[in-house]
Amino acid sequence: MKLINLFFIFAFASIGIFAKPLKIYILAGQSNMQGHASERTLEHLAMDPKTAPLLNKIINPDGTVRIHENIWISSIDTSLETGEKHGRLTVGYGAAGREPKIGPELMFGITMQNYVGEPILLIKTSWGGKSLNTDFRPPTAGPYEFNQKQLENLKKRGKVLREAVADKAKLTGVYYRLMLKHINKVLSDIERVYPTYKTEEGYELSGFVWFQGWNDMVDGSTYPDRGKEGSYDSYSKNLEYFIEDVRRDLNSPKMPFVIGVMGAGGPISKYGPSQKRYAGIHGEFRKAMLAPASLKKFKGNVTAVLTENYWDLQLSELVNRNEKVKAKSRELSKNKNLNQNERDKVVADYTAQLFTSHELKILRTGISNAAYHYLGSAKIINQIGESFANALRSME
């Protein structure tokens, strides 16, 4: 009897000894990490044999959205702690809005959990319209420094430099600190988010995904030579500092890091006439985002994903074609010889000339936002999320 009791004591003790630490993944960035793909665009995945299997991982056979029992998430996208959402992963952890939205977290979490085969926790901190040069500026980058053109403009506008520097200092690094604050809040009380978590099992920070860039790319004040070779070098340096500082501040010196390279608009080689004027700016910025992944000191634990590869060329072509319909509608609105019904008929007939019924269905189903938000396309954003998980897996 005594031997049996000893056996059970040893067996239960072994469970604690050999329990695996909880794998935690951090997702951070600006609006595209938030995610602006409306739930209604999920249907578009089923229209392409390549992405239809992804939909089956998101939707139950009866058409309801899946709630993933072994994937927990805490997500915040406001500067207030009251903006947090947490629970099991499902549709709706994208940007706040009138309808549920999806970001990269959904397919990232599904794919990552499938790889590890055990419960995982996602911590997502993302805020729209935020830059690395100011908002997410890492401590090692030091204070924001005004360039010569900015100094000249301040002088022309009669601004006092000391006051401008002080104003900028108040904004610098605010969202870097908010990001860390929320991550540490979750780490200090994991059971609040993941109720069945056992503290004695511990945890490990298994990966960090950074998906940001738009606000830096379009900032002609901070980067006055946008589009010229090396014009975004300071972004590369700040991202290098960001990776190092995050690892230091989270006490995880080798935490795998994925850079989601801005790719709204798709591959530059496939840009249409209306996009070509942006090719230089977009190309230089993408190079700057890629650069830290090739640094020798980051070899094997920092990689980059070219999100341009998941852009939907058909969808964007349909959007461009639809601009002709909008132009026709604007033109007709000025014609006082036609009543509204007559105008509507002309527009409907013109639309029928430009689109097949299937193309119209794709257009109306697949898009819910602007191009800089990857068209608010669940088809695009879920492929990006999956690619982030694959990139992390490749570094294990």
Tab-separated table of C-alpha atoms in Angstrom:
chain	number	residue	atom	x	y	z
A	1	MET	CA	0.000	0.000	0.000
A	2	LYS	CA	2.840	2.329	0.923
A	3	LEU	CA	4.522	1.604	-2.411
A	4	ILE	CA	1.306	2.426	-4.300
A	5	ASN	CA	0.982	5.765	-2.489
A	6	LEU	CA	4.588	6.600	-3.289
A	7	PHE	CA	3.924	5.761	-6.934
A	8	PHE	CA	1.002	8.197	-7.144
A	9	ILE	CA	2.922	10.922	-5.323
A	10	PHE	CA	5.795	10.539	-7.773
A	11	ALA	CA	3.430	10.423	-10.755
A	12	PHE	CA	1.639	13.632	-9.807
A	13	ALA	CA	4.919	15.347	-8.979
A	14	SER	CA	6.223	14.364	-12.391
A	15	ILE	CA	3.297	16.086	-14.082
A	16	GLY	CA	4.387	19.370	-12.514
A	17	ILE	CA	8.055	18.763	-13.233
A	18	PHE	CA	7.596	17.932	-16.900
A	19	ALA	CA	4.697	20.280	-17.725
A	20	LYS	CA	5.601	22.476	-20.676
A	21	PRO	CA	5.675	26.232	-20.162
A	22	LEU	CA	2.889	28.151	-21.870
A	23	LYS	CA	3.956	29.553	-25.229
A	24	ILE	CA	3.134	33.243	-25.533
A	25	TYR	CA	3.252	35.251	-28.760
A	26	ILE	CA	3.220	39.041	-28.946
A	27	LEU	CA	1.693	40.926	-31.878
A	28	ALA	CA	2.325	44.666	-32.126
A	29	GLY	CA	2.012	47.506	-34.611
A	30	GLN	CA	-0.427	50.018	-36.014
A	31	SER	CA	-3.724	49.789	-37.913
A	32	ASN	CA	-2.897	46.798	-40.090
A	33	MET	CA	-1.975	44.807	-37.007
A	34	GLN	CA	-5.291	45.916	-35.550
A	35	GLY	CA	-6.942	44.559	-38.681
A	36	HIS	CA	-9.718	46.164	-40.730
A	37	ALA	CA	-11.159	43.146	-42.531
A	38	SER	CA	-14.882	42.969	-41.830
A	39	GLU	CA	-16.345	39.586	-40.979
A	40	ARG	CA	-18.551	39.681	-44.079
A	41	THR	CA	-15.458	39.461	-46.324
A	42	LEU	CA	-14.701	35.939	-45.063
A	43	GLU	CA	-16.963	34.594	-47.813
A	44	HIS	CA	-14.364	35.690	-50.357
A	45	LEU	CA	-11.949	33.006	-49.112
A	46	ALA	CA	-14.321	30.333	-50.395
A	47	MET	CA	-14.187	31.788	-53.920
A	48	ASP	CA	-10.536	30.786	-54.381
A	49	PRO	CA	-9.457	27.114	-54.079
A	50	LYS	CA	-6.142	28.301	-52.618
A	51	THR	CA	-7.775	30.042	-49.632
A	52	ALA	CA	-10.944	27.969	-49.193
A	53	PRO	CA	-9.194	25.637	-46.685
A	54	LEU	CA	-8.492	28.649	-44.454
A	55	LEU	CA	-12.196	29.409	-44.223
A	56	ASN	CA	-12.878	25.905	-42.917
A	57	LYS	CA	-10.578	26.680	-39.984
A	58	ILE	CA	-12.541	29.842	-39.165
A	59	ILE	CA	-16.151	28.794	-39.793
A	60	ASN	CA	-18.075	25.807	-38.412
A	61	PRO	CA	-20.036	23.552	-40.812
A	62	ASP	CA	-23.253	25.312	-39.738
A	63	GLY	CA	-21.842	28.704	-40.753
A	64	THR	CA	-21.113	30.036	-37.269
A	65	VAL	CA	-17.626	31.281	-36.428
A	66	ARG	CA	-15.357	28.898	-34.558
A	67	ILE	CA	-14.241	29.663	-31.027
A	68	HIS	CA	-10.780	28.179	-30.605
A	69	GLU	CA	-10.653	26.410	-27.262
A	70	ASN	CA	-6.864	26.255	-26.977
A	71	ILE	CA	-5.977	29.768	-28.144
A	72	TRP	CA	-6.336	32.619	-25.688
A	73	ILE	CA	-5.871	36.285	-26.504
A	74	SER	CA	-5.647	39.666	-24.836
A	75	SER	CA	-5.918	42.539	-27.293
A	76	ILE	CA	-5.787	46.280	-26.734
A	77	ASP	CA	-6.104	49.014	-29.350
A	78	THR	CA	-6.810	52.134	-27.318
A	79	SER	CA	-4.565	54.034	-24.921
A	80	LEU	CA	-6.995	53.168	-22.115
A	81	GLU	CA	-6.904	49.848	-20.270
A	82	THR	CA	-10.683	49.737	-20.668
A	83	GLY	CA	-10.043	49.096	-24.368
A	84	GLU	CA	-8.867	45.538	-23.710
A	85	LYS	CA	-10.686	42.496	-25.068
A	86	HIS	CA	-9.714	39.035	-23.931
A	87	GLY	CA	-10.919	35.466	-24.163
A	88	ARG	CA	-10.690	32.556	-26.565
A	89	LEU	CA	-9.636	33.453	-30.096
A	90	THR	CA	-12.397	33.947	-32.650
A	91	VAL	CA	-13.542	36.520	-35.198
A	92	GLY	CA	-13.762	40.010	-33.706
A	93	TYR	CA	-10.295	40.757	-32.328
A	94	GLY	CA	-9.596	43.215	-35.140
A	95	ALA	CA	-10.081	46.979	-34.946
A	96	ALA	CA	-13.097	48.252	-33.064
A	97	GLY	CA	-16.018	49.237	-35.273
A	98	ARG	CA	-19.663	48.752	-36.121
A	99	GLU	CA	-19.114	45.139	-37.149
A	100	PRO	CA	-16.656	42.437	-36.073
A	101	LYS	CA	-13.271	42.788	-37.750
A	102	ILE	CA	-10.311	40.511	-38.293
A	103	GLY	CA	-6.583	41.141	-38.102
A	104	PRO	CA	-3.560	38.882	-38.563
A	105	GLU	CA	-4.123	37.411	-35.087
A	106	LEU	CA	-6.839	35.014	-36.246
A	107	MET	CA	-4.981	32.860	-38.749
A	108	PHE	CA	-1.686	33.453	-36.950
A	109	GLY	CA	-3.116	31.935	-33.784
A	110	ILE	CA	-4.826	29.049	-35.571
A	111	THR	CA	-1.676	28.159	-37.510
A	112	MET	CA	0.695	28.538	-34.555
A	113	GLN	CA	-1.451	26.442	-32.232
A	114	ASN	CA	-1.685	23.742	-34.876
A	115	TYR	CA	2.122	23.667	-35.003
A	116	VAL	CA	2.714	23.442	-31.252
A	117	GLY	CA	-0.245	21.186	-30.446
A	118	GLU	CA	-0.909	22.751	-27.045
A	119	PRO	CA	-2.664	25.836	-25.639
A	120	ILE	CA	-1.112	29.186	-26.538
A	121	LEU	CA	-1.646	32.798	-25.513
A	122	LEU	CA	-1.550	35.825	-27.819
A	123	ILE	CA	-0.930	39.346	-26.513
A	124	LYS	CA	-1.834	41.955	-29.102
A	125	THR	CA	-1.041	45.655	-28.704
A	126	SER	CA	-1.841	47.797	-31.733
A	127	TRP	CA	-2.956	51.343	-32.329
A	128	GLY	CA	-3.902	53.025	-35.586
A	129	GLY	CA	-1.869	55.886	-37.048
A	130	LYS	CA	1.304	55.358	-35.015
A	131	SER	CA	4.913	55.808	-36.141
A	132	LEU	CA	8.160	54.164	-35.126
A	133	ASN	CA	10.016	57.475	-35.370
A	134	THR	CA	7.900	58.982	-32.559
A	135	ASP	CA	5.072	56.915	-31.045
A	136	PHE	CA	6.846	53.539	-30.788
A	137	ARG	CA	10.325	55.080	-30.603
A	138	PRO	CA	12.525	52.715	-28.558
A	139	PRO	CA	14.636	54.071	-25.671
A	140	THR	CA	17.998	53.343	-27.310
A	141	ALA	CA	17.056	55.571	-30.267
A	142	GLY	CA	17.242	58.563	-27.940
A	143	PRO	CA	15.151	61.717	-28.332
A	144	TYR	CA	13.593	62.604	-31.671
A	145	GLU	CA	15.936	64.935	-33.563
A	146	PHE	CA	14.580	67.531	-35.981
A	147	ASN	CA	16.273	67.538	-39.382
A	148	GLN	CA	17.451	70.682	-41.168
A	149	LYS	CA	14.286	71.108	-43.230
A	150	GLN	CA	12.121	70.775	-40.136
A	151	LEU	CA	14.221	73.385	-38.335
A	152	GLU	CA	13.839	75.763	-41.283
A	153	ASN	CA	10.062	75.244	-41.332
A	154	LEU	CA	9.812	75.865	-37.590
A	155	LYS	CA	11.685	79.131	-38.051
A	156	LYS	CA	9.431	80.216	-40.931
A	157	ARG	CA	6.344	79.540	-38.823
A	158	GLY	CA	7.759	81.498	-35.916
A	159	LYS	CA	7.917	78.468	-33.635
A	160	VAL	CA	10.282	78.419	-30.665
A	161	LEU	CA	12.602	75.429	-31.058
A	162	ARG	CA	12.723	74.726	-27.339
A	163	GLU	CA	8.928	74.463	-27.210
A	164	ALA	CA	8.784	72.269	-30.325
A	165	VAL	CA	11.373	69.911	-28.827
A	166	ALA	CA	9.431	69.752	-25.550
A	167	ASP	CA	6.158	69.047	-27.364
A	168	LYS	CA	7.782	66.257	-29.374
A	169	ALA	CA	9.357	64.771	-26.253
A	170	LYS	CA	5.903	64.393	-24.681
A	171	LEU	CA	4.839	62.197	-27.601
A	172	THR	CA	8.053	60.246	-28.042
A	173	GLY	CA	7.931	56.600	-27.013
A	174	VAL	CA	4.437	56.818	-25.525
A	175	TYR	CA	3.151	53.760	-27.378
A	176	TYR	CA	6.356	51.804	-26.809
A	177	ARG	CA	5.687	52.212	-23.097
A	178	LEU	CA	1.970	51.461	-23.425
A	179	MET	CA	2.851	48.296	-25.349
A	180	LEU	CA	5.163	47.100	-22.571
A	181	LYS	CA	2.686	48.117	-19.900
A	182	HIS	CA	-0.039	45.932	-21.377
A	183	ILE	CA	2.280	42.998	-22.061
A	184	ASN	CA	3.517	43.070	-18.461
A	185	LYS	CA	-0.012	43.421	-17.139
A	186	VAL	CA	-1.007	40.201	-18.901
A	187	LEU	CA	2.180	38.368	-17.908
A	188	SER	CA	1.706	39.303	-14.245
A	189	ASP	CA	-1.758	37.723	-14.112
A	190	ILE	CA	-2.114	35.194	-16.930
A	191	GLU	CA	-5.037	33.448	-15.192
A	192	ARG	CA	-7.152	36.571	-15.759
A	193	VAL	CA	-6.973	35.933	-19.510
A	194	TYR	CA	-6.440	32.164	-19.528
A	195	PRO	CA	-8.381	30.879	-16.478
A	196	THR	CA	-7.034	27.301	-16.465
A	197	TYR	CA	-3.385	28.358	-16.644
A	198	LYS	CA	-1.215	26.878	-13.878
A	199	THR	CA	1.389	29.326	-12.579
A	200	GLU	CA	3.806	26.527	-11.710
A	201	GLU	CA	3.985	25.556	-15.391
A	202	GLY	CA	5.626	28.872	-16.235
A	203	TYR	CA	5.669	30.514	-19.653
A	204	GLU	CA	8.039	31.420	-22.453
A	205	LEU	CA	7.912	34.322	-24.881
A	206	SER	CA	7.999	32.305	-28.085
A	207	GLY	CA	7.779	35.047	-30.674
A	208	PHE	CA	7.119	38.697	-31.498
A	209	VAL	CA	5.469	39.942	-34.707
A	210	TRP	CA	5.825	43.588	-35.776
A	211	PHE	CA	3.396	44.884	-38.431
A	212	GLN	CA	3.608	48.630	-38.828
A	213	GLY	CA	5.041	51.189	-41.207
A	214	TRP	CA	2.427	53.270	-42.983
A	215	ASN	CA	2.810	56.384	-40.833
A	216	ASP	CA	6.571	56.388	-41.276
A	217	MET	CA	6.365	55.722	-45.000
A	218	VAL	CA	4.115	58.739	-45.651
A	219	ASP	CA	5.941	61.097	-43.263
A	220	GLY	CA	7.655	63.560	-45.572
A	221	SER	CA	8.682	65.725	-42.631
A	222	THR	CA	10.720	63.097	-40.779
A	223	TYR	CA	11.969	61.561	-44.037
A	224	PRO	CA	12.333	64.586	-46.378
A	225	ASP	CA	14.100	62.650	-49.141
A	226	ARG	CA	11.466	59.910	-49.406
A	227	GLY	CA	12.006	57.683	-52.401
A	228	LYS	CA	15.725	58.350	-52.744
A	229	GLU	CA	18.202	55.600	-51.968
A	230	GLY	CA	18.779	55.375	-48.221
A	231	SER	CA	16.002	57.852	-47.438
A	232	TYR	CA	14.547	55.577	-44.769
A	233	ASP	CA	17.818	54.417	-43.197
A	234	SER	CA	16.808	55.903	-39.845
A	235	TYR	CA	13.723	53.672	-39.849
A	236	SER	CA	15.977	50.618	-40.227
A	237	LYS	CA	18.147	51.778	-37.331
A	238	ASN	CA	15.155	52.495	-35.106
A	239	LEU	CA	13.699	49.074	-35.889
A	240	GLU	CA	17.041	47.488	-34.982
A	241	TYR	CA	16.932	49.343	-31.652
A	242	PHE	CA	13.279	48.378	-31.203
A	243	ILE	CA	14.058	44.662	-31.513
A	244	GLU	CA	16.945	44.904	-29.051
A	245	ASP	CA	15.049	47.055	-26.560
A	246	VAL	CA	11.941	44.879	-26.580
A	247	ARG	CA	14.056	41.794	-25.954
A	248	ARG	CA	15.905	43.548	-23.127
A	249	ASP	CA	12.782	44.995	-21.508
A	250	LEU	CA	11.002	41.630	-21.642
A	251	ASN	CA	14.110	39.754	-20.484
A	252	SER	CA	14.026	37.554	-23.561
A	253	PRO	CA	17.326	38.176	-25.410
A	254	LYS	CA	16.793	35.672	-28.221
A	255	MET	CA	13.018	35.938	-28.642
A	256	PRO	CA	12.230	35.172	-32.317
A	257	PHE	CA	11.107	38.308	-34.135
A	258	VAL	CA	9.096	38.625	-37.361
A	259	ILE	CA	8.947	41.874	-39.341
A	260	GLY	CA	5.794	42.202	-41.425
A	261	VAL	CA	7.034	44.348	-44.310
A	262	MET	CA	4.463	46.881	-45.498
A	263	GLY	CA	3.014	45.611	-48.780
A	264	ALA	CA	-0.290	47.398	-49.360
A	265	GLY	CA	-0.689	47.750	-53.114
A	266	GLY	CA	1.082	44.491	-53.878
A	267	PRO	CA	4.392	43.847	-55.651
A	268	ILE	CA	5.818	47.061	-57.110
A	269	SER	CA	6.634	45.241	-60.348
A	270	LYS	CA	2.885	44.859	-60.896
A	271	TYR	CA	1.898	48.454	-60.118
A	272	GLY	CA	-0.570	49.983	-62.546
A	273	PRO	CA	-0.336	53.476	-64.076
A	274	SER	CA	-1.964	55.194	-61.085
A	275	GLN	CA	0.462	53.536	-58.637
A	276	LYS	CA	3.770	54.031	-60.427
A	277	ARG	CA	4.366	57.500	-58.962
A	278	TYR	CA	4.604	55.849	-55.529
A	279	ALA	CA	6.980	53.077	-56.606
A	280	GLY	CA	10.151	54.807	-55.414
A	281	ILE	CA	8.779	55.641	-51.980
A	282	HIS	CA	7.214	52.218	-51.460
A	283	GLY	CA	10.295	50.403	-52.709
A	284	GLU	CA	12.738	52.295	-50.493
A	285	PHE	CA	10.548	51.893	-47.445
A	286	ARG	CA	10.148	48.157	-47.944
A	287	LYS	CA	13.935	47.850	-48.242
A	288	ALA	CA	14.290	49.740	-44.962
A	289	MET	CA	11.870	47.427	-43.189
A	290	LEU	CA	13.683	44.371	-44.527
A	291	ALA	CA	17.149	45.557	-43.549
A	292	PRO	CA	17.315	44.481	-39.875
A	293	ALA	CA	16.527	40.870	-40.808
A	294	SER	CA	19.824	40.659	-42.700
A	295	LEU	CA	22.009	41.879	-39.819
A	296	LYS	CA	24.574	39.307	-38.713
A	297	LYS	CA	23.709	39.727	-35.030
A	298	PHE	CA	20.080	38.795	-35.749
A	299	LYS	CA	20.862	35.731	-37.849
A	300	GLY	CA	18.505	32.876	-37.072
A	301	ASN	CA	16.163	34.822	-34.793
A	302	VAL	CA	14.871	37.740	-36.887
A	303	THR	CA	13.127	37.271	-40.213
A	304	ALA	CA	10.851	39.275	-42.490
A	305	VAL	CA	7.634	38.515	-44.345
A	306	LEU	CA	6.874	40.329	-47.603
A	307	THR	CA	3.164	40.956	-47.146
A	308	GLU	CA	2.982	42.202	-50.753
A	309	ASN	CA	2.950	38.526	-51.758
A	310	TYR	CA	-0.559	38.146	-50.325
A	311	TRP	CA	-2.054	41.156	-52.061
A	312	ASP	CA	-5.056	40.217	-54.203
A	313	LEU	CA	-4.363	41.525	-57.702
A	314	GLN	CA	-7.807	40.572	-58.984
A	315	LEU	CA	-9.505	42.416	-56.152
A	316	SER	CA	-7.477	45.588	-56.655
A	317	GLU	CA	-8.094	45.482	-60.412
A	318	LEU	CA	-11.838	45.292	-59.761
A	319	VAL	CA	-11.545	48.283	-57.422
A	320	ASN	CA	-9.752	50.255	-60.138
A	321	ARG	CA	-12.398	49.289	-62.675
A	322	ASN	CA	-15.118	50.366	-60.262
A	323	GLU	CA	-13.577	53.849	-60.183
A	324	LYS	CA	-14.890	54.249	-63.738
A	325	VAL	CA	-18.401	53.540	-62.464
A	326	LYS	CA	-17.989	56.127	-59.713
A	327	ALA	CA	-16.709	58.674	-62.233
A	328	LYS	CA	-19.711	57.993	-64.478
A	329	SER	CA	-22.054	58.456	-61.522
A	330	ARG	CA	-20.434	61.799	-60.633
A	331	GLU	CA	-20.713	62.941	-64.230
A	332	LEU	CA	-24.395	62.013	-64.394
A	333	SER	CA	-25.160	63.811	-61.132
A	334	LYS	CA	-24.426	67.077	-62.956
A	335	ASN	CA	-26.879	66.271	-65.750
A	336	LYS	CA	-30.097	68.087	-64.843
A	337	ASN	CA	-31.932	66.616	-67.846
A	338	LEU	CA	-32.124	63.195	-66.161
A	339	ASN	CA	-34.084	62.252	-63.066
A	340	GLN	CA	-32.609	59.953	-60.398
A	341	ASN	CA	-34.190	56.782	-61.786
A	342	GLU	CA	-32.791	57.530	-65.237
A	343	ARG	CA	-29.334	58.182	-63.794
A	344	ASP	CA	-29.460	54.935	-61.825
A	345	LYS	CA	-30.358	52.993	-64.969
A	346	VAL	CA	-27.449	54.460	-66.932
A	347	VAL	CA	-25.057	53.559	-64.095
A	348	ALA	CA	-26.494	50.037	-63.833
A	349	ASP	CA	-26.138	49.489	-67.590
A	350	TYR	CA	-22.583	50.825	-67.534
A	351	THR	CA	-21.710	48.564	-64.591
A	352	ALA	CA	-23.063	45.559	-66.489
A	353	GLN	CA	-20.767	46.417	-69.411
A	354	LEU	CA	-17.695	46.502	-67.169
A	355	PHE	CA	-18.327	43.543	-64.855
A	356	THR	CA	-19.614	39.990	-64.994
A	357	SER	CA	-22.020	38.994	-62.226
A	358	HIS	CA	-19.260	36.898	-60.630
A	359	GLU	CA	-16.852	39.841	-60.636
A	360	LEU	CA	-19.470	42.028	-59.000
A	361	LYS	CA	-19.949	39.423	-56.287
A	362	ILE	CA	-16.198	39.352	-55.617
A	363	LEU	CA	-16.071	43.158	-55.523
A	364	ARG	CA	-19.003	43.465	-53.127
A	365	THR	CA	-17.938	40.549	-50.935
A	366	GLY	CA	-14.177	40.910	-50.781
A	367	ILE	CA	-13.621	44.560	-49.843
A	368	SER	CA	-14.486	46.477	-46.689
A	369	ASN	CA	-11.809	49.181	-46.430
A	370	ALA	CA	-9.197	51.216	-48.271
A	371	ALA	CA	-6.063	49.981	-50.034
A	372	TYR	CA	-3.786	51.114	-47.181
A	373	HIS	CA	-5.750	48.700	-44.965
A	374	TYR	CA	-5.223	45.871	-47.449
A	375	LEU	CA	-8.706	46.584	-48.834
A	376	GLY	CA	-10.235	45.356	-45.567
A	377	SER	CA	-9.937	41.899	-47.122
A	378	ALA	CA	-10.177	38.794	-44.937
A	379	LYS	CA	-8.634	36.837	-47.790
A	380	ILE	CA	-5.506	39.000	-47.722
A	381	ILE	CA	-5.171	39.463	-43.965
A	382	ASN	CA	-5.654	35.787	-43.107
A	383	GLN	CA	-2.929	34.765	-45.530
A	384	ILE	CA	-0.665	37.355	-43.917
A	385	GLY	CA	-1.434	36.001	-40.449
A	386	GLU	CA	-0.671	32.469	-41.606
A	387	SER	CA	2.613	33.634	-43.146
A	388	PHE	CA	3.673	35.253	-39.855
A	389	ALA	CA	3.177	31.928	-38.072
A	390	ASN	CA	5.073	30.061	-40.784
A	391	ALA	CA	7.947	32.535	-40.465
A	392	LEU	CA	8.182	31.999	-36.716
A	393	ARG	CA	8.053	28.259	-37.199
A	394	SER	CA	10.940	28.454	-39.659
A	395	MET	CA	13.186	29.882	-36.924
A	396	GLU	CA	12.572	27.079	-34.425
